[in-house]
Coordinates of C-alpha atoms in Angstrom, one line a residue:
M1 CA 0.2 0.1 -0.1
L2 CA 1.4 3.5 -0.9
E3 CA -0.4 6.9 0.1
G4 CA 0.7 10.2 -1.5
E5 CA 0.9 12.6 -4.1
K6 CA 0.4 11.1 -7.6
P7 CA 3.8 12.1 -9.1
A8 CA 5.4 11.0 -6.0
L9 CA 3.9 7.6 -6.4
D10 CA 4.6 7.1 -10.2
A11 CA 8.0 7.5 -9.0
I12 CA 8.0 5.2 -6.6
Y13 CA 6.0 2.7 -8.6
A14 CA 8.3 2.9 -11.6
R15 CA 11.6 2.4 -9.1
L16 CA 9.8 -0.7 -7.8
L17 CA 8.8 -2.2 -11.3
T18 CA 12.7 -2.0 -12.2
D19 CA 14.1 -2.9 -8.7
P20 CA 15.5 -6.3 -8.8
R21 CA 14.6 -6.8 -5.0
H22 CA 11.0 -7.0 -5.9
C23 CA 9.4 -9.2 -8.4
D24 CA 5.9 -10.0 -9.9
V25 CA 4.9 -6.2 -8.7
R26 CA 1.0 -5.8 -9.5
L27 CA -1.1 -2.6 -9.2
L28 CA -4.2 -4.0 -7.6
C29 CA -6.1 -0.6 -7.3
R30 CA -5.4 3.4 -7.5
N31 CA -8.1 5.4 -5.5
R32 CA -8.2 8.8 -4.3
I33 CA -8.4 9.2 -0.4
A34 CA -9.3 11.9 1.5
S35 CA -6.9 11.4 4.2
R36 CA -4.2 8.9 4.9
G37 CA -5.0 5.7 6.2
F38 CA -1.5 4.3 7.2
S39 CA 0.1 7.6 9.0
H40 CA 1.1 5.9 12.1
W41 CA 2.9 3.1 10.5
A42 CA 6.8 3.1 10.8
M43 CA 7.2 3.3 6.9
A44 CA 5.4 6.8 6.9
D45 CA 8.8 8.2 7.3
A46 CA 11.0 5.4 5.9
G47 CA 13.4 7.9 4.4
N48 CA 14.5 8.9 7.8
A49 CA 14.3 5.3 9.6
P50 CA 18.0 4.3 9.2
D51 CA 18.9 7.6 11.0
R52 CA 16.4 7.0 13.6
L53 CA 17.5 3.4 14.0
I54 CA 21.1 4.2 14.3
R55 CA 20.7 6.9 16.8
R56 CA 18.6 4.9 18.8
A57 CA 21.2 2.2 18.7
L58 CA 24.1 4.1 19.5
N59 CA 22.1 5.9 22.4
E60 CA 21.2 2.5 23.7
M61 CA 24.7 1.0 23.4
L62 CA 26.3 4.1 25.1
G63 CA 23.9 3.9 28.1
S64 CA 24.4 0.1 28.6
G65 CA 27.9 0.1 30.0
L66 CA 29.6 -1.6 27.2
Q67 CA 33.4 -1.6 27.3
R68 CA 35.0 1.0 25.0
A69 CA 36.4 -1.5 22.5
T70 CA 33.1 -3.3 22.2
Q71 CA 31.5 0.0 21.3
R72 CA 34.0 0.9 18.7
E73 CA 33.6 -2.5 17.1
V74 CA 29.8 -1.7 17.0
V75 CA 30.4 1.5 15.5
N76 CA 32.6 0.3 12.7
L77 CA 30.0 -2.7 11.9
M78 CA 27.4 0.4 11.8
Q79 CA 29.7 2.4 9.5
G80 CA 30.6 -0.5 7.2
R81 CA 26.7 -1.3 6.8
L82 CA 26.2 2.2 5.8
R83 CA 28.8 2.1 3.1
L84 CA 27.1 -1.1 1.8
A85 CA 23.4 0.2 1.3

């Protein structure tokens, strides 16, 4: 389910059709809506989700009393994953 302005939805849908991570993509229906039905879902702001997740993970890690070397390993791992994405 995608919700939003038509030009943005058209662009997202076009990317989904060519993205190798998605297969057998089908448009089931397309309707105008008066208001968003899924604004409370986590993907409502997916563009910022990685930043929020990383910030939360770092805050939890730093507050947990992990040894400095372990903290550095986790940060290095996160940085490596960000470069791959």
